[in-house]
Amino acid sequence: MTSEHSWHVVAGFGAHIKSTGTTLSILYKGEQKEFPLSSVQHLLLVGGHNIHTSAVTRLLRQGSSISFFDADGTPVGMLNPFGNDVGADIRNAQRARMPHTFAQEIAKATLKSRLLAIERIGDQLGESLFYEGEQDILHNLLADLEYLITMDELRRVHKLTGDMYYEIMARSLSPELGFRRRTTRPHQDPVNAMLSLGYAMLFGNTIVSVIGAYLDPDYGFLREGERSLVSDLIDPLKTSMVDAAVFSIARAGLINGRYEISTKRCHLNEDVIDALIAALRASINQEIIDDNVLSLSQAVMGEGPFTLAYQISGQFTDPAPKCR
């Protein structure tokens, strides 16, 4: 599936953005790109850039929006055409939808991605990571998701299978790393610290697309509360876009001796952080994120089914990025 969305992202620092009456021009690191102005319904600026007021004016006049984000993807503000509440129709449709079907799809895609990750790592290591009965339990819970009626049931199973996933994946790592399960901040082991860094990067990429599609990031389906929709959407993508890189680095021994644990938290060496960020830049696939967001935006408007991609070909081949 190819994204056919109308938002355009300019990320990084130092881009120069201007326009004519028909064309938006972006000069970034010596490369000039041009887009039909009418095709840019939402311009998203992540980081620090220079934009001509003429480009701002032309975009607003044609009914487009411009959103601003910090470099990490934190939303800062939005410009809309005067007197217009751009995107109100999709946000109203999102809030009007009953959450169960959407939450069910998120929970199923997430569990499928986790089962796939566990089974593939077991194949690579030449031995199953499952203790007796665990694989059957997870597959039975996946089948049960089709028949769970209440949101409380869906959330309970989602949490249970998530807890099991991290505990099972911990068996693929050296016990000396101290990773037993997913923990809350502050983390006391390097694996949890790396997972949190990776999830933050994935979160930043996803919230930009969510806002680009005019969806409400604070109105989730499986979760409730601030940024809940973004947390919902990243769940099925964590295994292929973050966990594969983190567990690969940990299994390769690249973090051995490159972290310190204080009384408060685990501190990662800069070499580990650099290696992880390089791996995540290769594994976080913006096209898949955009496709999932587009699928959701179309589904809440009644224009198609809600489906979530969760697998990236080749992501479980255990690449081992190197520390300096």
PDB file of C-alpha atoms in Angstrom:
ATOM      1  CA  MET A   1       0.000   0.000   0.000  1.00  0.00           C
ATOM      2  CA  THR A   2       1.325   3.431  -0.897  1.00  0.00           C
ATOM      3  CA  SER A   3       0.467   6.501   1.129  1.00  0.00           C
ATOM      4  CA  GLU A   4      -1.702   9.012  -0.704  1.00  0.00           C
ATOM      5  CA  HIS A   5      -1.894  11.546   2.055  1.00  0.00           C
ATOM      6  CA  SER A   6      -1.988  15.324   1.723  1.00  0.00           C
ATOM      7  CA  TRP A   7       0.426  16.285   4.482  1.00  0.00           C
ATOM      8  CA  HIS A   8       4.074  17.110   3.835  1.00  0.00           C
ATOM      9  CA  VAL A   9       6.849  16.973   6.448  1.00  0.00           C
ATOM     10  CA  VAL A  10      10.044  19.028   6.513  1.00  0.00           C
ATOM     11  CA  ALA A  11      12.264  17.706   9.307  1.00  0.00           C
ATOM     12  CA  GLY A  12      15.722  18.672  10.559  1.00  0.00           C
ATOM     13  CA  PHE A  13      17.281  22.123  10.525  1.00  0.00           C
ATOM     14  CA  GLY A  14      18.075  24.778   7.950  1.00  0.00           C
ATOM     15  CA  ALA A  15      15.570  24.235   5.133  1.00  0.00           C
ATOM     16  CA  HIS A  16      14.550  27.307   3.124  1.00  0.00           C
ATOM     17  CA  ILE A  17      10.896  27.237   2.083  1.00  0.00           C
ATOM     18  CA  LYS A  18       9.301  29.600  -0.433  1.00  0.00           C
ATOM     19  CA  SER A  19       6.596  29.507  -3.068  1.00  0.00           C
ATOM     20  CA  THR A  20       5.262  30.888  -6.283  1.00  0.00           C
ATOM     21  CA  GLY A  21       1.563  31.012  -7.039  1.00  0.00           C
ATOM     22  CA  THR A  22       1.585  27.339  -8.045  1.00  0.00           C
ATOM     23  CA  THR A  23       4.702  25.737  -6.533  1.00  0.00           C
ATOM     24  CA  LEU A  24       6.153  25.146  -3.072  1.00  0.00           C
ATOM     25  CA  SER A  25       9.972  25.080  -3.164  1.00  0.00           C
ATOM     26  CA  ILE A  26      12.119  23.547  -0.425  1.00  0.00           C
ATOM     27  CA  LEU A  27      15.917  23.956  -0.429  1.00  0.00           C
ATOM     28  CA  TYR A  28      17.544  21.582   2.075  1.00  0.00           C
ATOM     29  CA  LYS A  29      21.232  20.693   2.274  1.00  0.00           C
ATOM     30  CA  GLY A  30      21.820  21.954  -1.244  1.00  0.00           C
ATOM     31  CA  GLU A  31      18.959  19.962  -2.764  1.00  0.00           C
ATOM     32  CA  GLN A  32      15.993  21.779  -4.274  1.00  0.00           C
ATOM     33  CA  LYS A  33      12.605  20.072  -4.288  1.00  0.00           C
ATOM     34  CA  GLU A  34       9.387  21.442  -5.714  1.00  0.00           C
ATOM     35  CA  PHE A  35       5.780  20.382  -5.141  1.00  0.00           C
ATOM     36  CA  PRO A  36       2.483  21.600  -6.595  1.00  0.00           C
ATOM     37  CA  LEU A  37       1.195  24.056  -4.004  1.00  0.00           C
ATOM     38  CA  SER A  38      -2.322  22.617  -4.263  1.00  0.00           C
ATOM     39  CA  SER A  39      -1.038  19.166  -3.206  1.00  0.00           C
ATOM     40  CA  VAL A  40       0.166  20.421   0.187  1.00  0.00           C
ATOM     41  CA  GLN A  41      -2.925  20.559   2.378  1.00  0.00           C
ATOM     42  CA  HIS A  42      -0.916  20.434   5.606  1.00  0.00           C
ATOM     43  CA  LEU A  43       2.734  21.515   5.916  1.00  0.00           C
ATOM     44  CA  LEU A  44       4.481  20.152   8.998  1.00  0.00           C
ATOM     45  CA  LEU A  45       7.752  21.792  10.062  1.00  0.00           C
ATOM     46  CA  VAL A  46       9.807  19.676  12.476  1.00  0.00           C
ATOM     47  CA  GLY A  47      12.913  21.375  13.859  1.00  0.00           C
ATOM     48  CA  GLY A  48      14.208  24.787  12.718  1.00  0.00           C
ATOM     49  CA  HIS A  49      13.674  26.166   9.223  1.00  0.00           C
ATOM     50  CA  ASN A  50      13.224  29.417   7.297  1.00  0.00           C
ATOM     51  CA  ILE A  51       9.885  29.968   5.560  1.00  0.00           C
ATOM     52  CA  HIS A  52       8.918  33.010   3.491  1.00  0.00           C
ATOM     53  CA  THR A  53       5.769  34.796   4.564  1.00  0.00           C
ATOM     54  CA  SER A  54       4.604  34.570   0.941  1.00  0.00           C
ATOM     55  CA  ALA A  55       4.576  30.764   1.260  1.00  0.00           C
ATOM     56  CA  VAL A  56       2.636  31.023   4.526  1.00  0.00           C
ATOM     57  CA  THR A  57       0.120  33.384   2.970  1.00  0.00           C
ATOM     58  CA  ARG A  58      -0.444  31.286  -0.152  1.00  0.00           C
ATOM     59  CA  LEU A  59      -0.921  28.085   1.847  1.00  0.00           C
ATOM     60  CA  LEU A  60      -3.425  29.709   4.191  1.00  0.00           C
ATOM     61  CA  ARG A  61      -5.308  31.336   1.300  1.00  0.00           C
ATOM     62  CA  GLN A  62      -5.846  27.969  -0.374  1.00  0.00           C
ATOM     63  CA  GLY A  63      -7.184  26.518   2.904  1.00  0.00           C
ATOM     64  CA  SER A  64      -4.065  24.634   4.010  1.00  0.00           C
ATOM     65  CA  SER A  65      -2.626  24.452   7.530  1.00  0.00           C
ATOM     66  CA  ILE A  66       0.933  24.800   8.832  1.00  0.00           C
ATOM     67  CA  SER A  67       1.992  22.994  12.009  1.00  0.00           C
ATOM     68  CA  PHE A  68       5.200  23.452  13.994  1.00  0.00           C
ATOM     69  CA  PHE A  69       7.066  20.860  16.073  1.00  0.00           C
ATOM     70  CA  ASP A  70      10.226  20.722  18.145  1.00  0.00           C
ATOM     71  CA  ALA A  71      12.997  18.537  16.746  1.00  0.00           C
ATOM     72  CA  ASP A  72      11.747  15.550  18.781  1.00  0.00           C
ATOM     73  CA  GLY A  73       8.249  15.789  17.319  1.00  0.00           C
ATOM     74  CA  THR A  74       6.618  17.643  20.212  1.00  0.00           C
ATOM     75  CA  PRO A  75       3.759  19.776  18.814  1.00  0.00           C
ATOM     76  CA  VAL A  76       4.235  23.520  19.309  1.00  0.00           C
ATOM     77  CA  GLY A  77       1.430  25.202  17.374  1.00  0.00           C
ATOM     78  CA  MET A  78      -0.653  25.398  14.216  1.00  0.00           C
ATOM     79  CA  LEU A  79      -1.686  28.059  11.720  1.00  0.00           C
ATOM     80  CA  ASN A  80      -5.117  27.706  10.114  1.00  0.00           C
ATOM     81  CA  PRO A  81      -6.933  29.906   7.593  1.00  0.00           C
ATOM     82  CA  PHE A  82      -8.730  32.753   9.367  1.00  0.00           C
ATOM     83  CA  GLY A  83     -12.185  31.740  10.554  1.00  0.00           C
ATOM     84  CA  ASN A  84     -11.761  28.062   9.623  1.00  0.00           C
ATOM     85  CA  ASP A  85     -11.545  25.059  11.921  1.00  0.00           C
ATOM     86  CA  VAL A  86      -9.602  22.912   9.494  1.00  0.00           C
ATOM     87  CA  GLY A  87      -9.961  19.198  10.160  1.00  0.00           C
ATOM     88  CA  ALA A  88     -12.957  19.577  12.471  1.00  0.00           C
ATOM     89  CA  ASP A  89     -14.947  17.080  10.395  1.00  0.00           C
ATOM     90  CA  ILE A  90     -12.425  14.269  10.809  1.00  0.00           C
ATOM     91  CA  ARG A  91     -11.907  14.966  14.514  1.00  0.00           C
ATOM     92  CA  ASN A  92     -15.664  14.994  15.096  1.00  0.00           C
ATOM     93  CA  ALA A  93     -15.993  11.700  13.193  1.00  0.00           C
ATOM     94  CA  GLN A  94     -13.130  10.237  15.238  1.00  0.00           C
ATOM     95  CA  ARG A  95     -14.815  11.118  18.545  1.00  0.00           C
ATOM     96  CA  ALA A  96     -18.176   9.834  17.314  1.00  0.00           C
ATOM     97  CA  ARG A  97     -16.851   6.381  16.481  1.00  0.00           C
ATOM     98  CA  MET A  98     -17.413   3.548  18.941  1.00  0.00           C
ATOM     99  CA  PRO A  99     -13.903   2.555  20.067  1.00  0.00           C
ATOM    100  CA  HIS A 100     -14.315  -1.221  20.235  1.00  0.00           C
ATOM    101  CA  THR A 101     -13.617  -2.150  16.584  1.00  0.00           C
ATOM    102  CA  PHE A 102     -10.604   0.149  16.405  1.00  0.00           C
ATOM    103  CA  ALA A 103      -9.231  -1.036  19.752  1.00  0.00           C
ATOM    104  CA  GLN A 104      -9.706  -4.650  18.693  1.00  0.00           C
ATOM    105  CA  GLU A 105      -7.683  -4.131  15.508  1.00  0.00           C
ATOM    106  CA  ILE A 106      -4.875  -2.426  17.464  1.00  0.00           C
ATOM    107  CA  ALA A 107      -4.744  -5.245  20.031  1.00  0.00           C
ATOM    108  CA  LYS A 108      -4.758  -7.970  17.350  1.00  0.00           C
ATOM    109  CA  ALA A 109      -2.052  -6.349  15.224  1.00  0.00           C
ATOM    110  CA  THR A 110       0.109  -5.777  18.293  1.00  0.00           C
ATOM    111  CA  LEU A 111      -0.154  -9.372  19.499  1.00  0.00           C
ATOM    112  CA  LYS A 112       0.505 -10.748  16.010  1.00  0.00           C
ATOM    113  CA  SER A 113       3.640  -8.619  15.733  1.00  0.00           C
ATOM    114  CA  ARG A 114       4.874  -9.820  19.140  1.00  0.00           C
ATOM    115  CA  LEU A 115       4.240 -13.495  18.390  1.00  0.00           C
ATOM    116  CA  LEU A 116       6.124 -13.114  15.121  1.00  0.00           C
ATOM    117  CA  ALA A 117       9.065 -11.453  16.883  1.00  0.00           C
ATOM    118  CA  ILE A 118       9.320 -14.138  19.564  1.00  0.00           C
ATOM    119  CA  GLU A 119       9.110 -16.981  17.063  1.00  0.00           C
ATOM    120  CA  ARG A 120      11.684 -15.470  14.690  1.00  0.00           C
ATOM    121  CA  ILE A 121      14.206 -14.756  17.438  1.00  0.00           C
ATOM    122  CA  GLY A 122      13.747 -18.316  18.665  1.00  0.00           C
ATOM    123  CA  ASP A 123      14.462 -19.580  15.144  1.00  0.00           C
ATOM    124  CA  GLN A 124      17.617 -17.459  14.955  1.00  0.00           C
ATOM    125  CA  LEU A 125      18.863 -18.711  18.304  1.00  0.00           C
ATOM    126  CA  GLY A 126      17.999 -22.308  17.467  1.00  0.00           C
ATOM    127  CA  GLU A 127      15.759 -22.797  20.485  1.00  0.00           C
ATOM    128  CA  SER A 128      12.273 -21.749  21.479  1.00  0.00           C
ATOM    129  CA  LEU A 129      11.934 -18.832  23.889  1.00  0.00           C
ATOM    130  CA  PHE A 130       8.570 -20.150  25.082  1.00  0.00           C
ATOM    131  CA  TYR A 131       8.157 -22.102  28.269  1.00  0.00           C
ATOM    132  CA  GLU A 132       5.703 -24.970  28.092  1.00  0.00           C
ATOM    133  CA  GLY A 133       2.195 -23.763  27.315  1.00  0.00           C
ATOM    134  CA  GLU A 134       3.064 -20.101  26.752  1.00  0.00           C
ATOM    135  CA  GLN A 135       2.835 -20.200  22.968  1.00  0.00           C
ATOM    136  CA  ASP A 136      -0.597 -21.845  23.152  1.00  0.00           C
ATOM    137  CA  ILE A 137      -1.747 -19.269  25.694  1.00  0.00           C
ATOM    138  CA  LEU A 138      -0.778 -16.361  23.423  1.00  0.00           C
ATOM    139  CA  HIS A 139      -2.326 -17.926  20.323  1.00  0.00           C
ATOM    140  CA  ASN A 140      -5.529 -18.664  22.253  1.00  0.00           C
ATOM    141  CA  LEU A 141      -5.669 -15.077  23.496  1.00  0.00           C
ATOM    142  CA  LEU A 142      -5.235 -13.876  19.911  1.00  0.00           C
ATOM    143  CA  ALA A 143      -8.220 -15.971  18.889  1.00  0.00           C
ATOM    144  CA  ASP A 144     -10.203 -14.727  21.919  1.00  0.00           C
ATOM    145  CA  LEU A 145      -9.709 -11.085  20.869  1.00  0.00           C
ATOM    146  CA  GLU A 146     -12.304 -11.643  18.143  1.00  0.00           C
ATOM    147  CA  TYR A 147     -14.970 -12.344  20.771  1.00  0.00           C
ATOM    148  CA  LEU A 148     -14.176  -9.928  23.602  1.00  0.00           C
ATOM    149  CA  ILE A 149     -17.082  -7.546  24.003  1.00  0.00           C
ATOM    150  CA  THR A 150     -16.081  -4.951  26.573  1.00  0.00           C
ATOM    151  CA  MET A 151     -13.258  -2.431  26.445  1.00  0.00           C
ATOM    152  CA  ASP A 152     -12.076  -3.587  29.863  1.00  0.00           C
ATOM    153  CA  GLU A 153     -11.610  -7.117  28.503  1.00  0.00           C
ATOM    154  CA  LEU A 154      -9.645  -5.851  25.499  1.00  0.00           C
ATOM    155  CA  ARG A 155      -7.397  -3.714  27.685  1.00  0.00           C
ATOM    156  CA  ARG A 156      -6.817  -6.528  30.157  1.00  0.00           C
ATOM    157  CA  VAL A 157      -5.738  -8.981  27.445  1.00  0.00           C
ATOM    158  CA  HIS A 158      -3.604  -6.322  25.737  1.00  0.00           C
ATOM    159  CA  LYS A 159      -1.720  -5.654  28.980  1.00  0.00           C
ATOM    160  CA  LEU A 160      -1.372  -9.335  29.833  1.00  0.00           C
ATOM    161  CA  THR A 161       0.071 -10.261  26.436  1.00  0.00           C
ATOM    162  CA  GLY A 162       2.382  -7.246  26.529  1.00  0.00           C
ATOM    163  CA  ASP A 163       3.774  -8.274  29.912  1.00  0.00           C
ATOM    164  CA  MET A 164       4.281 -11.832  28.657  1.00  0.00           C
ATOM    165  CA  TYR A 165       6.025 -10.606  25.501  1.00  0.00           C
ATOM    166  CA  TYR A 166       8.735  -8.670  27.333  1.00  0.00           C
ATOM    167  CA  GLU A 167       9.305 -11.446  29.870  1.00  0.00           C
ATOM    168  CA  ILE A 168       9.693 -13.993  27.061  1.00  0.00           C
ATOM    169  CA  MET A 169      11.987 -11.763  24.991  1.00  0.00           C
ATOM    170  CA  ALA A 170      14.182 -11.218  28.067  1.00  0.00           C
ATOM    171  CA  ARG A 171      15.216 -14.875  27.778  1.00  0.00           C
ATOM    172  CA  SER A 172      17.092 -14.086  24.566  1.00  0.00           C
ATOM    173  CA  LEU A 173      19.472 -11.764  26.465  1.00  0.00           C
ATOM    174  CA  SER A 174      22.272 -12.228  28.951  1.00  0.00           C
ATOM    175  CA  PRO A 175      20.936 -12.173  32.541  1.00  0.00           C
ATOM    176  CA  GLU A 176      23.801  -9.813  33.387  1.00  0.00           C
ATOM    177  CA  LEU A 177      21.964  -7.003  31.588  1.00  0.00           C
ATOM    178  CA  GLY A 178      19.280  -7.099  34.276  1.00  0.00           C
ATOM    179  CA  PHE A 179      16.352  -6.991  31.864  1.00  0.00           C
ATOM    180  CA  ARG A 180      13.445  -9.079  33.131  1.00  0.00           C
ATOM    181  CA  ARG A 181      10.381  -7.168  31.974  1.00  0.00           C
ATOM    182  CA  ARG A 182       9.268  -3.755  30.772  1.00  0.00           C
ATOM    183  CA  THR A 183       9.522  -1.197  33.586  1.00  0.00           C
ATOM    184  CA  THR A 184       8.497   2.392  34.125  1.00  0.00           C
ATOM    185  CA  ARG A 185      10.941   5.288  34.386  1.00  0.00           C
ATOM    186  CA  PRO A 186      13.499   5.674  35.848  1.00  0.00           C
ATOM    187  CA  HIS A 187      14.960   2.515  34.352  1.00  0.00           C
ATOM    188  CA  GLN A 188      17.507   0.422  36.198  1.00  0.00           C
ATOM    189  CA  ASP A 189      18.810  -1.577  33.217  1.00  0.00           C
ATOM    190  CA  PRO A 190      20.196  -0.605  29.778  1.00  0.00           C
ATOM    191  CA  VAL A 191      17.642  -2.541  27.713  1.00  0.00           C
ATOM    192  CA  ASN A 192      14.662  -0.699  29.183  1.00  0.00           C
ATOM    193  CA  ALA A 193      16.561   2.565  28.753  1.00  0.00           C
ATOM    194  CA  MET A 194      17.154   1.810  25.057  1.00  0.00           C
ATOM    195  CA  LEU A 195      13.538   0.738  24.531  1.00  0.00           C
ATOM    196  CA  SER A 196      12.316   4.029  25.975  1.00  0.00           C
ATOM    197  CA  LEU A 197      14.611   6.028  23.695  1.00  0.00           C
ATOM    198  CA  GLY A 198      13.381   4.069  20.694  1.00  0.00           C
ATOM    199  CA  TYR A 199       9.731   4.389  21.604  1.00  0.00           C
ATOM    200  CA  ALA A 200      10.171   8.141  22.038  1.00  0.00           C
ATOM    201  CA  MET A 201      11.583   8.411  18.511  1.00  0.00           C
ATOM    202  CA  LEU A 202       8.744   6.293  17.080  1.00  0.00           C
ATOM    203  CA  PHE A 203       6.226   8.378  19.049  1.00  0.00           C
ATOM    204  CA  GLY A 204       7.646  11.605  17.574  1.00  0.00           C
ATOM    205  CA  ASN A 205       7.413  10.317  14.001  1.00  0.00           C
ATOM    206  CA  THR A 206       3.861   9.104  14.550  1.00  0.00           C
ATOM    207  CA  ILE A 207       2.414  12.192  16.218  1.00  0.00           C
ATOM    208  CA  VAL A 208       3.573  14.298  13.280  1.00  0.00           C
ATOM    209  CA  SER A 209       1.556  12.099  10.901  1.00  0.00           C
ATOM    210  CA  VAL A 210      -1.458  12.038  13.248  1.00  0.00           C
ATOM    211  CA  ILE A 211      -1.579  15.821  13.340  1.00  0.00           C
ATOM    212  CA  GLY A 212      -0.894  15.956   9.612  1.00  0.00           C
ATOM    213  CA  ALA A 213      -4.073  13.938   9.078  1.00  0.00           C
ATOM    214  CA  TYR A 214      -6.001  16.314  11.407  1.00  0.00           C
ATOM    215  CA  LEU A 215      -6.740  13.488  13.844  1.00  0.00           C
ATOM    216  CA  ASP A 216      -6.966  14.251  17.575  1.00  0.00           C
ATOM    217  CA  PRO A 217      -3.819  12.766  19.185  1.00  0.00           C
ATOM    218  CA  ASP A 218      -5.515  12.829  22.603  1.00  0.00           C
ATOM    219  CA  TYR A 219      -8.489  10.688  21.580  1.00  0.00           C
ATOM    220  CA  GLY A 220      -7.394   7.062  21.512  1.00  0.00           C
ATOM    221  CA  PHE A 221      -9.402   3.874  21.171  1.00  0.00           C
ATOM    222  CA  LEU A 222      -7.564   1.274  23.240  1.00  0.00           C
ATOM    223  CA  ARG A 223      -6.232   3.945  25.606  1.00  0.00           C
ATOM    224  CA  GLU A 224      -7.635   7.172  26.991  1.00  0.00           C
ATOM    225  CA  GLY A 225      -6.043  10.501  27.825  1.00  0.00           C
ATOM    226  CA  GLU A 226      -3.226  12.697  26.587  1.00  0.00           C
ATOM    227  CA  ARG A 227      -1.560  11.469  23.354  1.00  0.00           C
ATOM    228  CA  SER A 228      -3.483   8.201  23.698  1.00  0.00           C
ATOM    229  CA  LEU A 229      -4.112   7.809  19.963  1.00  0.00           C
ATOM    230  CA  VAL A 230      -0.385   8.032  19.220  1.00  0.00           C
ATOM    231  CA  SER A 231       0.357   5.395  21.866  1.00  0.00           C
ATOM    232  CA  ASP A 232      -2.301   3.160  20.291  1.00  0.00           C
ATOM    233  CA  LEU A 233      -0.828   3.494  16.806  1.00  0.00           C
ATOM    234  CA  ILE A 234       2.786   2.805  17.772  1.00  0.00           C
ATOM    235  CA  ASP A 235       2.030  -0.418  19.646  1.00  0.00           C
ATOM    236  CA  PRO A 236       1.918  -2.729  16.579  1.00  0.00           C
ATOM    237  CA  LEU A 237       5.062  -1.068  15.170  1.00  0.00           C
ATOM    238  CA  LYS A 238       7.294  -1.338  18.230  1.00  0.00           C
ATOM    239  CA  THR A 239       8.542  -4.873  17.564  1.00  0.00           C
ATOM    240  CA  SER A 240       9.801  -4.239  14.013  1.00  0.00           C
ATOM    241  CA  MET A 241      10.772  -0.577  14.272  1.00  0.00           C
ATOM    242  CA  VAL A 242      12.326  -0.458  17.764  1.00  0.00           C
ATOM    243  CA  ASP A 243      12.555  -3.790  19.580  1.00  0.00           C
ATOM    244  CA  ALA A 244      14.401  -5.568  16.766  1.00  0.00           C
ATOM    245  CA  ALA A 245      17.188  -2.966  16.877  1.00  0.00           C
ATOM    246  CA  VAL A 246      17.361  -2.817  20.693  1.00  0.00           C
ATOM    247  CA  PHE A 247      17.472  -6.570  21.257  1.00  0.00           C
ATOM    248  CA  SER A 248      19.952  -6.991  18.400  1.00  0.00           C
ATOM    249  CA  ILE A 249      22.357  -4.494  19.978  1.00  0.00           C
ATOM    250  CA  ALA A 250      21.924  -6.134  23.372  1.00  0.00           C
ATOM    251  CA  ARG A 251      22.488  -9.673  22.055  1.00  0.00           C
ATOM    252  CA  ALA A 252      25.577  -8.574  20.112  1.00  0.00           C
ATOM    253  CA  GLY A 253      27.176  -7.390  23.351  1.00  0.00           C
ATOM    254  CA  LEU A 254      27.478  -3.819  22.095  1.00  0.00           C
ATOM    255  CA  ILE A 255      26.272  -2.385  25.400  1.00  0.00           C
ATOM    256  CA  ASN A 256      28.583  -4.462  27.584  1.00  0.00           C
ATOM    257  CA  GLY A 257      30.589  -2.045  29.725  1.00  0.00           C
ATOM    258  CA  ARG A 258      28.948   0.940  28.034  1.00  0.00           C
ATOM    259  CA  TYR A 259      26.414   1.919  30.668  1.00  0.00           C
ATOM    260  CA  GLU A 260      26.343   2.871  34.327  1.00  0.00           C
ATOM    261  CA  ILE A 261      23.623   2.260  36.887  1.00  0.00           C
ATOM    262  CA  SER A 262      23.330   4.873  39.607  1.00  0.00           C
ATOM    263  CA  THR A 263      20.976   4.881  42.565  1.00  0.00           C
ATOM    264  CA  LYS A 264      18.440   6.693  40.360  1.00  0.00           C
ATOM    265  CA  ARG A 265      18.676   5.245  36.864  1.00  0.00           C
ATOM    266  CA  CYS A 266      20.717   3.610  34.097  1.00  0.00           C
ATOM    267  CA  HIS A 267      22.976   5.942  32.072  1.00  0.00           C
ATOM    268  CA  LEU A 268      23.818   4.840  28.524  1.00  0.00           C
ATOM    269  CA  ASN A 269      27.226   5.552  27.000  1.00  0.00           C
ATOM    270  CA  GLU A 270      27.178   8.009  24.068  1.00  0.00           C
ATOM    271  CA  ASP A 271      28.498   5.281  21.760  1.00  0.00           C
ATOM    272  CA  VAL A 272      25.498   3.094  22.606  1.00  0.00           C
ATOM    273  CA  ILE A 273      23.099   5.982  22.023  1.00  0.00           C
ATOM    274  CA  ASP A 274      24.718   6.814  18.667  1.00  0.00           C
ATOM    275  CA  ALA A 275      24.593   3.170  17.534  1.00  0.00           C
ATOM    276  CA  LEU A 276      20.972   2.836  18.595  1.00  0.00           C
ATOM    277  CA  ILE A 277      19.876   6.063  16.907  1.00  0.00           C
ATOM    278  CA  ALA A 278      21.597   4.984  13.682  1.00  0.00           C
ATOM    279  CA  ALA A 279      19.782   1.627  13.805  1.00  0.00           C
ATOM    280  CA  LEU A 280      16.432   3.285  14.555  1.00  0.00           C
ATOM    281  CA  ARG A 281      16.789   5.724  11.679  1.00  0.00           C
ATOM    282  CA  ALA A 282      17.067   2.695   9.412  1.00  0.00           C
ATOM    283  CA  SER A 283      14.216   0.725  11.002  1.00  0.00           C
ATOM    284  CA  ILE A 284      11.576   3.409  11.659  1.00  0.00           C
ATOM    285  CA  ASN A 285       9.676   3.358   8.395  1.00  0.00           C
ATOM    286  CA  GLN A 286       7.733   6.575   7.862  1.00  0.00           C
ATOM    287  CA  GLU A 287       5.797   5.198   4.901  1.00  0.00           C
ATOM    288  CA  ILE A 288       4.249   2.446   7.031  1.00  0.00           C
ATOM    289  CA  ILE A 289       3.422   4.945   9.777  1.00  0.00           C
ATOM    290  CA  ASP A 290       1.749   7.199   7.217  1.00  0.00           C
ATOM    291  CA  ASP A 291      -0.161   4.264   5.710  1.00  0.00           C
ATOM    292  CA  ASN A 292      -1.540   3.294   9.124  1.00  0.00           C
ATOM    293  CA  VAL A 293      -2.551   6.857   9.924  1.00  0.00           C
ATOM    294  CA  LEU A 294      -4.170   7.199   6.503  1.00  0.00           C
ATOM    295  CA  SER A 295      -6.073   3.938   7.052  1.00  0.00           C
ATOM    296  CA  LEU A 296      -7.378   5.254  10.365  1.00  0.00           C
ATOM    297  CA  SER A 297      -8.391   8.636   8.962  1.00  0.00           C
ATOM    298  CA  GLN A 298     -10.280   6.975   6.112  1.00  0.00           C
ATOM    299  CA  ALA A 299     -11.953   4.492   8.460  1.00  0.00           C
ATOM    300  CA  VAL A 300     -13.257   7.119  10.883  1.00  0.00           C
ATOM    301  CA  MET A 301     -14.759   8.933   7.879  1.00  0.00           C
ATOM    302  CA  GLY A 302     -16.422   5.711   6.719  1.00  0.00           C
ATOM    303  CA  GLU A 303     -14.264   5.485   3.591  1.00  0.00           C
ATOM    304  CA  GLY A 304     -12.726   2.050   4.197  1.00  0.00           C
ATOM    305  CA  PRO A 305     -11.773  -0.603   6.750  1.00  0.00           C
ATOM    306  CA  PHE A 306      -9.208   0.052   9.474  1.00  0.00           C
ATOM    307  CA  THR A 307      -6.152  -2.122   8.930  1.00  0.00           C
ATOM    308  CA  LEU A 308      -2.703  -1.867  10.497  1.00  0.00           C
ATOM    309  CA  ALA A 309       0.589  -2.913   8.950  1.00  0.00           C
ATOM    310  CA  TYR A 310       3.027  -4.176  11.582  1.00  0.00           C
ATOM    311  CA  GLN A 311       5.767  -6.134   9.831  1.00  0.00           C
ATOM    312  CA  ILE A 312       8.773  -4.830   7.921  1.00  0.00           C
ATOM    313  CA  SER A 313      10.549  -7.340   5.713  1.00  0.00           C
ATOM    314  CA  GLY A 314      14.054  -8.082   6.926  1.00  0.00           C
ATOM    315  CA  GLN A 315      13.709  -6.408  10.307  1.00  0.00           C
ATOM    316  CA  PHE A 316      14.400  -9.592  12.261  1.00  0.00           C
ATOM    317  CA  THR A 317      17.701 -10.500  10.604  1.00  0.00           C
ATOM    318  CA  ASP A 318      19.532  -9.314  13.727  1.00  0.00           C
ATOM    319  CA  PRO A 319      21.760  -6.569  12.290  1.00  0.00           C
ATOM    320  CA  ALA A 320      24.488  -5.500  14.690  1.00  0.00           C
ATOM    321  CA  PRO A 321      25.282  -1.781  14.442  1.00  0.00           C
ATOM    322  CA  LYS A 322      28.725  -1.033  15.753  1.00  0.00           C
ATOM    323  CA  CYS A 323      29.801   1.199  18.598  1.00  0.00           C
ATOM    324  CA  ARG A 324      32.918   3.268  18.098  1.00  0.00           C
TER     325      ARG A 324
END
